[in-house]
XYZ file of C-alpha atoms in Angstrom:
515
model
C 153.387 11.539 -81.438
C 152.392 8.563 -83.571
C 154.888 6.282 -85.315
C 157.941 7.475 -83.369
C 160.597 4.746 -83.876
C 161.856 2.549 -81.038
C 165.682 2.755 -80.737
C 167.504 -0.329 -81.940
C 170.171 -1.952 -79.765
C 173.344 0.188 -79.719
C 171.730 2.830 -81.932
C 172.586 6.468 -81.321
C 169.672 8.582 -80.106
C 170.642 11.032 -82.855
C 169.900 8.261 -85.372
C 166.514 7.494 -83.785
C 165.389 11.124 -84.092
C 166.644 11.177 -87.690
C 164.600 8.052 -88.500
C 161.572 9.748 -86.927
C 161.970 12.570 -89.438
C 161.982 10.036 -92.281
C 158.865 8.270 -90.986
C 156.989 11.525 -90.459
C 157.987 12.760 -93.903
C 159.495 16.024 -92.657
C 161.803 17.698 -95.163
C 162.417 20.767 -93.004
C 164.856 20.294 -90.062
C 163.039 22.932 -88.007
C 159.731 21.159 -88.510
C 161.174 17.957 -87.028
C 162.624 19.881 -84.065
C 159.289 21.511 -83.400
C 157.516 18.141 -83.561
C 159.915 16.199 -81.315
C 161.338 18.837 -78.938
C 158.706 21.600 -79.191
C 161.576 23.983 -79.894
C 163.237 25.101 -83.118
C 166.618 25.955 -81.563
C 167.793 22.437 -80.582
C 171.299 21.541 -81.812
C 171.586 18.111 -83.436
C 174.431 16.484 -81.467
C 175.718 13.056 -82.418
C 177.579 11.900 -79.311
C 175.966 13.674 -76.335
C 172.528 15.067 -77.248
C 170.554 17.021 -74.663
C 166.822 17.530 -74.013
C 166.573 13.738 -73.773
C 163.540 14.045 -71.499
C 161.601 15.473 -74.449
C 162.444 12.425 -76.583
C 161.573 10.038 -73.745
C 157.957 11.237 -73.820
C 157.361 9.617 -77.214
C 158.720 6.207 -76.200
C 157.374 3.403 -73.963
C 157.738 3.814 -70.208
C 160.828 1.602 -69.933
C 162.810 4.088 -72.033
C 163.582 6.482 -69.208
C 165.988 9.393 -69.779
C 168.670 7.539 -67.802
C 168.307 4.439 -69.973
C 168.507 6.536 -73.149
C 171.649 8.275 -71.856
C 173.441 5.039 -70.972
C 172.190 2.895 -73.858
C 171.989 5.314 -76.800
C 174.656 8.019 -76.291
C 178.424 7.992 -75.773
C 178.156 9.189 -72.163
C 179.148 5.748 -70.688
C 182.620 6.222 -72.202
C 183.260 9.212 -69.920
C 181.097 8.572 -66.834
C 183.422 6.158 -64.935
C 186.417 8.484 -65.238
C 184.923 11.713 -63.868
C 183.951 12.544 -60.297
C 180.487 11.661 -59.040
C 179.465 15.320 -58.761
C 180.348 15.927 -62.393
C 178.613 12.741 -63.480
C 175.387 13.894 -61.848
C 175.830 17.374 -63.319
C 176.227 15.933 -66.812
C 173.241 13.612 -66.360
C 171.117 16.616 -65.444
C 172.427 18.547 -68.450
C 171.657 15.733 -70.879
C 168.237 15.273 -69.310
C 167.231 18.919 -69.693
C 169.595 20.934 -71.889
C 172.848 22.845 -71.442
C 173.770 24.236 -74.889
C 177.017 22.277 -75.116
C 178.125 22.633 -71.475
C 178.318 18.838 -71.061
C 181.202 18.690 -73.540
C 183.027 21.318 -71.468
C 182.412 19.540 -68.153
C 183.637 16.217 -69.550
C 186.768 17.868 -70.942
C 186.004 16.838 -74.529
C 186.520 20.337 -75.910
C 190.034 20.688 -74.448
C 190.996 17.021 -74.722
C 194.058 15.964 -76.714
C 191.937 13.170 -78.208
C 189.629 14.560 -80.873
C 186.410 13.103 -82.219
C 186.434 11.616 -85.744
C 186.216 14.306 -88.418
C 183.353 12.588 -90.238
C 180.404 10.381 -89.359
C 181.514 6.785 -90.011
C 179.853 3.488 -90.855
C 180.633 -0.156 -91.577
C 179.364 -1.382 -94.991
C 179.138 -4.961 -93.683
C 177.008 -3.990 -90.694
C 174.851 -1.691 -92.857
C 174.084 -4.609 -95.179
C 173.117 -6.774 -92.206
C 170.852 -3.997 -90.870
C 169.018 -3.745 -94.183
C 168.432 -7.491 -94.295
C 167.273 -7.730 -90.670
C 165.423 -4.432 -90.097
C 164.795 -3.087 -93.585
C 166.537 0.240 -92.843
C 169.884 1.721 -91.867
C 170.850 3.346 -88.553
C 174.012 4.750 -86.909
C 175.710 2.534 -84.317
C 177.391 4.040 -81.264
C 180.788 2.391 -81.608
C 181.241 3.690 -85.173
C 181.580 7.253 -83.838
C 184.026 6.484 -80.993
C 187.539 7.961 -81.221
C 190.111 5.170 -81.382
C 187.734 2.613 -82.918
C 188.857 2.554 -86.542
C 187.523 -0.805 -87.728
C 184.745 -3.309 -87.211
C 186.061 -6.515 -85.660
C 183.804 -8.567 -87.952
C 183.933 -6.813 -91.346
C 186.974 -4.487 -91.520
C 187.850 -0.791 -91.452
C 185.179 1.858 -90.957
C 184.350 4.200 -93.858
C 183.965 7.995 -93.623
C 180.762 9.534 -94.955
C 180.495 13.050 -96.367
C 178.842 14.230 -93.134
C 181.391 16.363 -91.281
C 181.682 16.608 -87.503
C 180.699 18.961 -86.025
C 177.685 19.115 -88.293
C 177.606 21.971 -90.800
C 173.784 22.095 -90.620
C 173.514 22.358 -86.845
C 169.763 21.707 -86.592
C 169.486 18.832 -89.047
C 169.270 15.180 -87.988
C 170.673 13.126 -90.868
C 169.503 9.528 -91.112
C 171.749 6.726 -92.329
C 170.800 6.196 -95.966
C 172.298 4.753 -99.183
C 173.223 8.253 -100.372
C 175.663 8.540 -97.430
C 176.524 4.888 -96.789
C 177.950 3.411 -99.980
C 178.494 -0.344 -100.016
C 182.178 -0.451 -100.874
C 184.840 -3.046 -100.170
C 186.475 -2.794 -96.749
C 190.090 -3.373 -95.858
C 191.093 -5.854 -93.184
C 190.616 -4.610 -89.636
C 193.513 -3.459 -87.450
C 194.662 -5.289 -84.323
C 195.019 -2.060 -82.352
C 191.438 -1.070 -83.127
C 190.188 -4.520 -82.110
C 191.845 -4.148 -78.685
C 190.110 -0.832 -78.174
C 186.759 -2.045 -79.510
C 186.731 -4.875 -76.968
C 187.078 -2.460 -74.047
C 184.809 0.222 -75.557
C 181.969 -2.274 -75.910
C 182.279 -3.105 -72.208
C 182.087 0.576 -71.321
C 179.066 1.184 -73.553
C 176.999 -1.572 -71.934
C 178.077 -0.732 -68.383
C 175.035 0.341 -66.310
C 174.795 3.579 -64.371
C 177.024 3.430 -61.287
C 178.669 5.785 -58.818
C 181.929 7.058 -60.284
C 185.225 6.541 -58.425
C 186.838 9.670 -57.013
C 190.064 11.189 -58.319
C 191.757 10.117 -55.076
C 190.814 6.505 -55.776
C 192.257 6.726 -59.297
C 195.470 8.159 -57.838
C 195.788 5.324 -55.330
C 194.919 2.704 -57.944
C 197.624 3.749 -60.408
C 200.200 3.982 -57.627
C 199.304 0.442 -56.521
C 199.360 -0.764 -60.142
C 202.897 0.529 -60.673
C 204.102 -1.079 -57.441
C 202.392 -4.383 -58.205
C 203.998 -4.577 -61.673
C 207.432 -3.504 -60.359
C 207.427 -0.106 -62.077
C 208.440 1.787 -58.951
C 211.661 2.793 -57.260
C 211.255 2.478 -53.521
C 207.909 3.361 -51.968
C 207.019 6.578 -53.746
C 208.967 6.955 -57.000
C 207.470 5.703 -60.266
C 209.731 4.365 -63.024
C 208.238 6.480 -65.815
C 210.911 5.567 -68.348
C 210.120 1.838 -68.124
C 206.405 2.507 -68.432
C 207.027 4.646 -71.510
C 209.091 1.844 -73.081
C 206.272 -0.649 -72.501
C 203.737 1.669 -74.134
C 205.965 2.154 -77.191
C 206.454 -1.610 -77.469
C 202.730 -2.378 -77.273
C 201.381 0.373 -79.541
C 202.656 1.439 -82.990
C 204.190 4.911 -83.075
C 201.996 5.855 -86.043
C 198.831 5.014 -84.113
C 199.973 6.915 -81.006
C 200.873 9.955 -83.092
C 197.593 9.874 -85.014
C 195.627 9.836 -81.770
C 197.900 12.442 -80.081
C 199.014 9.927 -77.434
C 202.712 9.689 -78.205
C 204.623 10.017 -74.894
C 207.110 12.885 -74.804
C 210.643 11.869 -75.705
C 212.173 14.233 -73.143
C 211.947 12.976 -69.575
C 212.332 16.534 -68.343
C 208.887 17.464 -69.695
C 206.507 17.385 -66.733
C 203.377 17.890 -68.872
C 203.478 14.404 -70.387
C 200.082 12.706 -69.988
C 201.696 9.320 -69.331
C 203.571 10.748 -66.334
C 200.521 12.630 -65.102
C 198.295 9.544 -65.037
C 200.642 7.872 -62.507
C 200.752 10.986 -60.321
C 198.089 12.728 -58.289
C 194.939 13.006 -60.431
C 193.873 16.630 -60.503
C 191.684 16.087 -63.558
C 190.088 13.121 -65.281
C 191.723 11.229 -68.135
C 190.146 10.025 -71.362
C 188.995 6.418 -71.702
C 191.520 5.935 -74.523
C 194.423 6.929 -72.263
C 193.351 4.363 -69.651
C 193.053 1.660 -72.319
C 196.494 2.444 -73.772
C 198.186 2.175 -70.365
C 196.475 -1.041 -69.282
C 196.929 -2.750 -72.642
C 200.667 -1.975 -72.508
C 201.163 -3.088 -68.905
C 198.700 -5.979 -68.583
C 198.701 -7.435 -72.089
C 195.658 -8.973 -73.711
C 194.141 -10.698 -70.685
C 192.431 -7.819 -68.916
C 188.947 -6.317 -68.859
C 188.127 -2.683 -68.191
C 185.136 -3.800 -66.133
C 187.513 -5.495 -63.692
C 189.666 -2.358 -63.555
C 186.694 -0.106 -62.743
C 185.474 -2.485 -60.052
C 188.926 -2.539 -58.460
C 189.190 1.262 -58.531
C 185.775 1.570 -56.858
C 186.988 -0.705 -54.028
C 190.318 1.126 -53.597
C 190.453 2.844 -50.180
C 191.422 6.497 -49.988
C 194.491 7.350 -47.940
C 193.502 9.978 -45.399
C 195.615 13.090 -45.306
C 197.563 14.030 -42.227
C 195.525 16.338 -40.036
C 196.553 19.568 -38.384
C 196.583 17.793 -35.026
C 199.859 16.181 -35.990
C 201.398 19.616 -36.439
C 200.432 20.592 -32.919
C 201.960 17.390 -31.547
C 205.210 18.074 -33.327
C 205.315 21.564 -31.884
C 204.930 20.340 -28.350
C 207.454 17.514 -28.643
C 211.188 17.964 -28.453
C 212.646 19.297 -31.684
C 215.443 17.735 -33.668
C 218.737 19.412 -34.404
C 217.577 20.161 -37.961
C 214.478 21.915 -36.671
C 216.494 24.013 -34.227
C 218.988 24.918 -36.976
C 216.179 25.992 -39.300
C 214.518 28.087 -36.566
C 217.855 29.822 -35.891
C 218.315 30.437 -39.618
C 214.859 32.032 -39.881
C 215.766 34.512 -37.159
C 218.105 36.248 -39.623
C 216.743 35.270 -43.061
C 213.297 35.094 -44.683
C 212.160 31.554 -45.622
C 212.963 31.845 -49.321
C 216.499 33.085 -48.715
C 217.015 30.525 -45.958
C 216.046 27.757 -48.362
C 218.675 28.894 -50.871
C 221.287 29.197 -48.140
C 220.722 25.709 -46.692
C 219.047 23.665 -49.415
C 220.110 20.298 -47.972
C 218.680 21.203 -44.560
C 215.431 22.294 -46.190
C 215.196 19.018 -48.126
C 215.628 16.923 -44.977
C 213.004 18.907 -43.114
C 210.593 18.739 -46.057
C 210.997 14.978 -46.175
C 210.713 14.305 -42.431
C 208.846 17.274 -40.895
C 206.877 18.740 -43.772
C 203.879 20.077 -41.808
C 206.095 21.712 -39.203
C 208.267 23.296 -41.935
C 205.345 24.763 -43.879
C 203.779 26.123 -40.704
C 206.891 27.870 -39.413
C 207.717 29.258 -42.872
C 204.252 30.736 -43.139
C 204.583 32.465 -39.767
C 207.991 33.895 -40.727
C 207.007 34.907 -44.275
C 208.542 38.236 -45.316
C 206.245 41.122 -46.071
C 203.067 39.381 -44.908
C 201.804 42.557 -43.288
C 201.910 44.394 -46.624
C 199.494 42.093 -48.477
C 196.781 44.761 -48.560
C 198.973 47.359 -50.256
C 197.761 47.714 -53.871
C 200.384 47.042 -56.520
C 198.543 48.994 -59.244
C 197.655 52.679 -59.246
C 194.029 52.242 -60.302
C 193.318 55.973 -60.206
C 196.063 56.624 -62.773
C 194.916 53.717 -64.907
C 191.331 54.958 -64.672
C 192.322 58.337 -66.128
C 194.315 56.698 -68.914
C 191.448 54.445 -69.933
C 188.985 57.332 -69.820
C 191.138 59.362 -72.213
C 191.462 56.387 -74.569
C 187.699 55.776 -74.489
C 186.956 59.410 -75.359
C 189.217 59.166 -78.386
C 187.498 55.957 -79.452
C 184.066 57.532 -79.035
C 185.076 60.499 -81.206
C 186.314 58.163 -83.912
C 183.189 55.978 -83.784
C 180.793 58.938 -84.018
C 182.277 59.766 -87.398
C 181.198 56.347 -88.725
C 177.631 55.186 -88.116
C 178.307 51.693 -89.454
C 179.733 48.821 -87.440
C 178.679 46.391 -84.685
C 176.857 47.226 -81.500
C 178.921 49.548 -79.295
C 178.286 47.778 -76.028
C 180.385 47.885 -72.890
C 182.190 44.721 -73.940
C 182.859 46.250 -77.375
C 184.634 49.259 -75.823
C 186.604 47.129 -73.362
C 187.727 44.777 -76.119
C 189.088 47.733 -78.103
C 191.119 48.753 -75.058
C 192.625 45.246 -74.751
C 192.862 42.973 -71.674
C 189.101 42.409 -71.639
C 189.000 39.961 -68.724
C 191.277 42.112 -66.523
C 189.190 45.222 -67.149
C 185.895 43.468 -66.439
C 187.168 42.079 -63.132
C 188.547 45.441 -61.925
C 186.011 47.835 -63.386
C 184.695 48.588 -59.883
C 188.065 50.212 -59.088
C 187.789 52.627 -62.042
C 184.710 54.851 -61.443
C 185.422 57.277 -64.329
C 185.690 54.454 -66.855
C 182.539 52.815 -65.458
C 180.586 56.088 -65.703
C 181.708 56.628 -69.309
C 180.636 53.111 -70.289
C 177.271 53.512 -68.554
C 176.534 56.673 -70.562
C 178.007 55.731 -73.941
C 177.296 51.989 -74.191
C 174.699 51.236 -76.828
C 171.602 49.278 -75.813
C 169.946 46.754 -78.109
C 167.175 49.224 -78.930
C 169.677 51.957 -79.783
C 171.646 49.542 -81.955
C 168.547 48.482 -83.875
C 167.510 52.116 -84.371
C 170.983 52.968 -85.709
C 170.729 50.107 -88.191
C 167.322 51.394 -89.329
C 168.756 54.903 -89.725
C 171.610 53.610 -91.868
C 169.218 51.517 -93.967
C 166.867 54.477 -94.486
C 169.715 56.784 -95.523
C 171.084 54.215 -97.970
C 167.717 53.351 -99.530
C 166.718 56.989 -99.865
C 169.508 57.474 -102.401
C 168.474 54.390 -104.391
C 164.660 54.244 -104.303
C 161.847 56.769 -104.203
C 159.956 54.834 -101.508
C 161.156 52.822 -98.563
C 158.546 50.202 -97.574
C 158.829 48.326 -94.301
C 160.039 45.054 -95.813
C 162.851 46.798 -97.654
C 163.995 48.656 -94.529
C 164.005 45.449 -92.491
C 165.921 43.509 -95.117
C 168.545 46.217 -95.547
C 168.936 46.602 -91.777
C 169.075 42.780 -91.373
C 166.325 42.819 -88.762
C 163.167 40.805 -88.220
C 159.957 41.980 -86.591
C 160.092 39.075 -84.105
C 163.427 40.218 -82.625
C 162.808 43.971 -82.652
C 162.375 45.851 -79.389
C 159.432 48.160 -78.748
C 161.444 51.358 -79.292
C 162.902 50.111 -82.560
C 159.444 49.052 -83.789
C 158.057 52.527 -83.058
C 160.964 54.150 -84.876
C 160.380 51.872 -87.861
C 156.746 53.000 -88.039
C 157.920 56.630 -88.014
C 160.272 55.959 -90.946
C 157.549 54.156 -92.892
C 155.023 56.944 -92.322
C 157.623 59.530 -93.317
C 158.289 57.639 -96.537
C 154.547 57.366 -97.222
C 153.982 61.104 -96.674
C 156.829 61.948 -99.008
C 155.400 59.665 -101.705
C 151.912 61.194 -101.317
C 153.254 64.748 -101.634
C 155.286 63.778 -104.670
C 152.283 62.175 -106.408
C 150.149 65.264 -105.593
C 152.550 67.526 -107.385
């Protein structure tokens, strides 16, 4: 492709593709997609675009897909905080295409921190771009959650372009119609703190990500080093919370959904979870908030990431230790617990002697879990089914027959697939997982579920019946429009049925004209 633009420094890849559309003079979004990606179904994604390998073809050799990912998307904000396996998985998805799965893997969809609602820009930076390059383009840091102002010119301004994009396939270039040169307010100190660390993350090269175990050990060491711990294992969460509230304004924390819970009983608080065992990754903004509160202004996120990468992982106690404890002489607590298990199941024994259980859990945890497992009550009955699937199968079959009778009376409506029937019954996921235990229900669905061809034929039948009452003839285009079908998506059976309807309409018109 000739005249494809070279990405500017810190420009979003989304912006580069949009500028390509301007240079090529394409007014149709699908035409640009077909030209750049050789596909008309690509979704225009601002932060984490996929099919980057297709864009890399039109650029010089030094613009590899990896360089485009780390220099022209927001992926570097998330890469250091996820496991290495997920980082590689996301890199592969951005390189090829995953239809939005990268956002799911990175936890962006379920994250408490949401992306800005609109595409943003800095009027001061836009003016400088026009003077230096003669055109506008979208910078990466403008679209980062938590960055609310430019450290040089002032607060960022929202455009009228909503996120996610309303026109999913359109790449919108930065232009005067969207980026008005208006006066900016003075920048905010909190945003400047975040911008400093975000810029370090954005220019950080591709590296192996630390593991979740390393993050766990790092935060435990950080709390101990800064005297936010009680003893060897307990973290002083209340003091940490006070430091966060002192460093960050409550309005800013609330606006970004990072306000720590006021109740110390709440175990779901993100600030508590980040100092405990990491079972999932945390957002870059959460890491910045914690370190800014505890370390003050004189810290760099690059130094933090390097320290985490060097943090050794504490190896877990192996099962060999359990065997050694079994062979050695037992303590009085162990003998008392063994005697208690001879007359009580483990759960009841724990309630009866809670203090004894606590001591054993603290000092002989592996031995305690092993002996409790071997004395577990009712372990031999684990294969006994708790649900009468035969009875449930008959109940669902009766309900499905009633639904089928009702649906036959009305030819309108969506496709009556297997999922459609199961959704009407309720508990869709449970039914799908246990359908193999209900043969009658499975047989009914196999016979009565509507295929795509049958669904298209039903739509053609409804369209023909409706048009017959309104018009004397029913040409093909009118049948397709009324049935909301296109010839490209029609199956072979539906296409044959359409030809039958058209020929029937033609014969009727010929007979009528002959009379």
